[in-house]
XYZ file of C-alpha atoms in Angstrom:
350
model
C 8.340 21.092 -12.721
C 8.906 17.535 -11.567
C 12.050 15.867 -12.924
C 12.155 12.125 -13.611
C 15.554 10.399 -13.488
C 16.130 6.751 -14.353
C 18.241 4.724 -11.949
C 19.491 1.157 -11.999
C 17.283 -0.765 -9.527
C 20.194 -2.847 -8.240
C 23.145 -0.480 -8.584
C 21.907 3.123 -8.473
C 24.327 5.830 -9.594
C 25.861 7.401 -6.438
C 25.760 10.862 -8.019
C 22.017 10.609 -8.677
C 21.421 9.329 -5.148
C 23.547 12.128 -3.666
C 21.531 14.729 -5.558
C 18.234 13.242 -4.409
C 19.503 13.096 -0.819
C 20.470 16.769 -0.987
C 16.949 17.661 -2.111
C 15.582 15.810 0.919
C 17.983 17.497 3.350
C 16.932 20.875 1.955
C 13.269 20.124 2.675
C 12.283 18.910 -0.795
C 10.222 15.927 -1.919
C 11.592 12.897 -3.782
C 9.554 9.927 -4.975
C 11.478 6.661 -4.956
C 10.855 2.931 -5.344
C 10.564 0.441 -2.533
C 9.876 -3.261 -2.881
C 6.193 -2.596 -2.140
C 5.073 0.611 -3.919
C 6.676 3.956 -4.781
C 7.011 6.229 -1.761
C 6.988 10.012 -1.554
C 9.966 10.923 0.580
C 10.599 13.856 2.891
C 12.966 14.412 5.823
C 11.045 12.634 8.572
C 12.446 14.882 11.303
C 11.742 18.183 9.533
C 8.231 19.484 10.310
C 8.375 21.965 7.406
C 9.251 19.209 4.922
C 6.553 16.990 6.396
C 3.982 19.756 5.992
C 4.967 20.096 2.342
C 4.594 16.327 1.881
C 1.085 16.364 3.351
C 0.170 19.308 1.117
C 1.528 17.681 -2.042
C -0.501 14.530 -1.446
C -3.579 16.317 -0.106
C -3.173 14.083 2.942
C -5.009 14.990 6.164
C -2.854 15.599 9.232
C -4.857 12.906 11.040
C -3.219 10.160 8.948
C 0.262 9.166 10.226
C 3.196 8.294 7.961
C 5.893 5.628 8.140
C 9.494 6.595 8.820
C 11.957 4.580 6.736
C 15.355 3.721 8.208
C 18.494 2.024 6.957
C 19.853 0.127 9.973
C 18.813 -1.239 13.365
C 20.786 1.459 15.160
C 18.064 3.929 14.187
C 15.385 1.953 16.013
C 16.128 3.174 19.579
C 16.726 6.694 18.274
C 13.127 6.917 17.061
C 11.299 4.450 19.341
C 11.392 3.771 23.084
C 10.300 0.838 25.236
C 11.225 -1.538 22.444
C 9.993 -5.039 23.369
C 11.996 -8.172 22.552
C 9.419 -9.058 19.886
C 10.312 -5.896 17.954
C 14.001 -6.810 17.854
C 13.133 -10.362 16.841
C 10.905 -9.238 13.984
C 13.345 -6.557 12.833
C 16.252 -8.990 12.704
C 14.145 -11.577 10.902
C 12.197 -9.474 8.403
C 14.163 -6.243 7.832
C 14.883 -5.133 5.220
C 11.413 -6.082 4.058
C 7.691 -5.277 3.848
C 7.113 -5.023 7.608
C 6.314 -1.858 9.582
C 6.503 -1.835 13.379
C 4.422 0.517 15.528
C 6.168 1.410 18.786
C 6.143 4.213 21.382
C 7.885 7.204 19.835
C 10.872 9.202 20.990
C 10.411 12.984 21.464
C 12.607 13.640 18.417
C 9.821 12.394 16.107
C 7.604 15.315 14.992
C 3.928 15.098 15.900
C 2.977 15.622 12.251
C 4.647 12.316 11.353
C 2.528 10.456 13.913
C -0.749 12.401 13.615
C -0.220 13.435 17.234
C -0.262 9.828 18.418
C 2.274 8.602 21.019
C 3.461 5.891 18.624
C 5.655 5.894 15.528
C 5.593 3.542 12.518
C 9.036 2.355 11.375
C 10.309 0.156 8.579
C 13.480 -0.720 6.667
C 12.667 -1.150 2.958
C 14.233 -3.938 0.879
C 15.113 -1.986 -2.256
C 18.678 -0.931 -3.147
C 17.547 2.517 -4.336
C 15.543 3.198 -1.171
C 18.337 2.027 1.122
C 20.964 4.048 -0.751
C 18.785 7.157 -0.558
C 18.113 6.849 3.182
C 21.803 6.235 3.866
C 22.894 9.212 1.758
C 20.284 11.533 3.280
C 21.422 10.682 6.802
C 17.887 11.069 8.193
C 14.837 8.824 8.472
C 12.659 9.370 5.427
C 8.909 9.777 5.829
C 7.422 8.072 2.792
C 3.719 7.412 2.283
C 2.729 6.145 -1.146
C 3.605 8.608 -3.909
C 0.105 9.416 -5.116
C -2.712 11.831 -4.380
C -4.301 10.928 -1.063
C -6.906 8.171 -1.282
C -6.088 7.260 -4.882
C -4.764 3.943 -6.155
C -1.161 3.444 -5.057
C 1.699 3.740 -7.592
C 3.895 0.836 -8.617
C 5.708 2.670 -11.434
C 7.250 6.108 -11.851
C 4.607 6.891 -14.486
C 1.877 6.348 -11.894
C 3.641 8.854 -9.626
C 3.888 11.383 -12.429
C 0.188 11.014 -13.243
C -0.749 11.979 -9.684
C 1.993 14.349 -8.517
C 3.501 16.099 -11.553
C 4.376 19.673 -10.584
C 3.856 18.970 -6.876
C 7.190 17.308 -6.061
C 10.818 17.881 -6.992
C 12.150 14.578 -8.280
C 11.105 11.020 -9.173
C 13.672 8.223 -9.155
C 12.494 5.737 -11.785
C 13.783 2.211 -11.146
C 11.023 0.343 -12.948
C 8.005 -1.454 -11.470
C 7.955 -2.546 -7.848
C 8.264 -6.217 -6.934
C 5.517 -6.837 -4.361
C 2.846 -4.356 -5.387
C 0.992 -3.853 -2.087
C 2.173 -1.855 0.900
C 3.961 -3.215 3.964
C 2.265 -5.113 6.765
C 1.851 -2.803 9.769
C 2.099 -4.511 13.180
C 1.324 -2.717 16.442
C 3.520 -4.041 19.258
C 2.129 -1.674 21.903
C -0.970 -3.835 22.414
C -1.272 -6.868 24.717
C -1.421 -9.092 21.617
C 0.601 -8.129 18.511
C -1.958 -6.691 16.103
C -1.887 -6.274 12.337
C -3.230 -2.786 11.711
C -2.831 -3.091 7.937
C -2.272 -6.409 6.132
C 0.469 -6.177 3.546
C 3.412 -7.757 1.814
C 4.405 -9.925 4.792
C 1.689 -12.548 5.406
C 0.113 -13.057 8.816
C 1.313 -16.652 8.767
C 4.968 -15.523 8.674
C 4.431 -13.356 11.743
C 2.622 -16.087 13.656
C 5.450 -18.507 12.969
C 7.652 -16.167 15.037
C 5.247 -14.589 17.544
C 2.436 -17.077 17.996
C -1.132 -15.699 17.726
C -1.406 -12.333 15.952
C -4.644 -10.325 15.958
C -6.033 -8.321 13.050
C -7.378 -4.849 13.804
C -11.159 -4.524 13.830
C -11.925 -2.040 11.047
C -15.262 -1.159 12.704
C -13.562 0.455 15.729
C -14.106 4.218 15.774
C -11.397 6.800 16.401
C -8.268 8.121 14.652
C -6.365 5.739 12.388
C -3.382 4.326 14.317
C -1.463 3.622 11.092
C -1.445 4.636 7.420
C -3.892 3.140 4.924
C -6.629 2.400 7.443
C -9.360 4.809 6.403
C -12.657 3.215 5.277
C -12.059 4.415 1.709
C -8.528 4.337 0.352
C -6.558 3.149 -2.715
C -9.667 4.038 -4.711
C -10.228 4.380 -8.466
C -12.481 7.077 -9.850
C -15.193 4.561 -10.732
C -17.556 3.084 -8.180
C -16.419 -0.321 -7.015
C -18.042 -3.459 -5.608
C -16.150 -6.434 -4.173
C -17.600 -9.927 -4.376
C -16.418 -12.432 -1.770
C -16.707 -16.135 -2.417
C -14.860 -18.987 -4.096
C -14.881 -21.453 -6.968
C -17.725 -21.996 -9.387
C -20.265 -20.326 -7.110
C -18.238 -17.113 -7.178
C -17.938 -17.210 -10.958
C -21.680 -17.709 -11.348
C -22.373 -14.692 -9.153
C -19.754 -12.590 -10.957
C -21.600 -13.195 -14.203
C -25.024 -12.531 -12.676
C -23.861 -9.283 -11.078
C -22.204 -8.063 -14.272
C -25.417 -8.710 -16.214
C -27.473 -6.939 -13.558
C -25.301 -3.817 -13.640
C -25.251 -3.802 -17.451
C -29.052 -3.952 -17.480
C -29.124 -1.008 -15.078
C -27.147 1.025 -17.617
C -23.683 0.897 -16.088
C -20.507 0.684 -18.133
C -18.936 -2.232 -16.259
C -15.311 -3.094 -15.605
C -14.169 -6.312 -13.923
C -11.088 -7.262 -11.896
C -10.974 -11.042 -12.130
C -8.792 -14.137 -12.008
C -7.696 -16.139 -15.054
C -10.094 -18.873 -14.023
C -13.050 -16.453 -14.201
C -12.600 -15.468 -17.850
C -14.817 -18.139 -19.474
C -17.740 -17.101 -17.264
C -17.776 -13.500 -18.526
C -15.969 -13.614 -21.879
C -19.178 -13.038 -23.878
C -20.282 -9.994 -21.873
C -19.771 -6.384 -23.094
C -17.529 -5.449 -20.152
C -13.971 -4.175 -19.720
C -11.816 -6.868 -18.134
C -8.509 -6.752 -16.258
C -7.057 -10.143 -15.352
C -5.070 -10.172 -12.116
C -3.653 -13.676 -12.554
C -4.366 -17.146 -11.299
C -6.084 -17.904 -8.015
C -3.013 -19.947 -7.065
C -0.529 -17.124 -7.687
C -1.275 -14.554 -5.001
C 2.140 -12.929 -5.384
C 1.329 -12.238 -9.023
C -2.160 -10.992 -8.157
C -0.750 -8.576 -5.574
C 1.862 -7.301 -8.024
C -0.756 -6.678 -10.730
C -3.497 -5.298 -8.480
C -2.778 -1.554 -8.547
C -1.604 -1.369 -12.198
C -4.696 -3.291 -13.288
C -6.952 -1.072 -11.210
C -5.413 2.052 -12.749
C -5.582 0.643 -16.277
C -9.178 -0.462 -15.906
C -10.204 2.867 -14.382
C -8.621 4.698 -17.336
C -10.969 2.851 -19.696
C -13.863 4.779 -18.177
C -16.244 2.300 -16.550
C -18.964 3.609 -14.266
C -18.535 0.640 -11.960
C -15.769 -1.891 -11.317
C -16.788 -5.344 -10.097
C -13.877 -7.071 -8.337
C -13.524 -10.543 -6.873
C -11.399 -11.228 -3.821
C -8.834 -13.985 -3.322
C -9.460 -15.229 0.210
C -7.438 -14.527 3.334
C -4.515 -16.951 3.180
C -1.050 -15.523 2.550
C -1.183 -12.308 0.527
C -4.921 -12.830 0.037
C -5.579 -10.951 3.277
C -3.776 -7.843 1.974
C -5.435 -8.103 -1.435
C -8.873 -8.309 0.175
C -8.075 -5.354 2.429
C -7.052 -3.177 -0.529
C -10.083 -4.146 -2.593
C -12.545 -3.504 0.230
C -11.021 -0.110 1.018
C -10.915 0.809 -2.675
C -14.640 0.019 -2.754
C -15.288 2.059 0.373
C -16.616 -1.049 2.099
C -19.125 -1.890 -0.635
C -18.955 -5.680 -0.351
C -21.268 -8.516 -1.389
C -20.992 -12.178 -0.519
C -21.478 -14.567 -3.402
C -24.300 -16.396 -1.663
C -26.134 -13.104 -1.022
C -25.907 -11.576 -4.491
C -28.972 -11.763 -6.725
């Protein structure tokens, strides 16, 4: 049976944290909040605990996990050949929604890295997460606390829906602040490369590093970081993402919704506030993500809205994207992966 314990998000009870840390040291699994999404924690240096984590999530061993640390002193213990850029980014953005991919030290189990020679590291910016890592005394492997491939959890209830009976404890500190996972940056390449867009925008990285590449999703081979599979974060319903902007996008949203309704689909829609007048008269289920100008709010609402809409039972979810500036890049990435790459451009839709 999975126990759920409430904790203060800013000042967690030391006794609760100590108990959760003991579970981790003994090879157990604890779900806990970060500033991005809830993570499913295991001792990142214990292959047996890692194997249990992969089993609980149904996660394939070919998908690496991120090791979460609590201070910069842990960086050289887990990574080698650390370039100056890594120290610069760590000092600037940690704790925060940034994951660095670096050559790994031998102490890191192969299961944590999917057999790759690199390790993904981050320092989360949540008091509960930091207290738990510090109390455990080990780096904590923590992919999102949900069944593999499903929509990520931003509340303890989401975790319970996916993992009840599969893990030992859930620390409930309320909803997460950012709502999408960390930005993963590979510093082993000639040009720093974003493997997974996330809570730290590309623009913030480029202000420090200069040009930053974005990984080409069409490249074949094993995923070099978590969350990079063609289909991920997915609801149960089919999903289609429409890319475009302004009035043209809203026109196509309406046309597509009507088309799918005529084909007999029960239709759900993930839209912006500005889109509502264009579809308000249609017999569809709607989840409003927020305003086009509030990407932080859209990111925070994305996964809860996707889960809520999916629970209403549509056959197909039609989602609009929010561009590529700021958090828009991460939002688009999550939507496209949730749709398994099923994308239409507004100018191409019927």
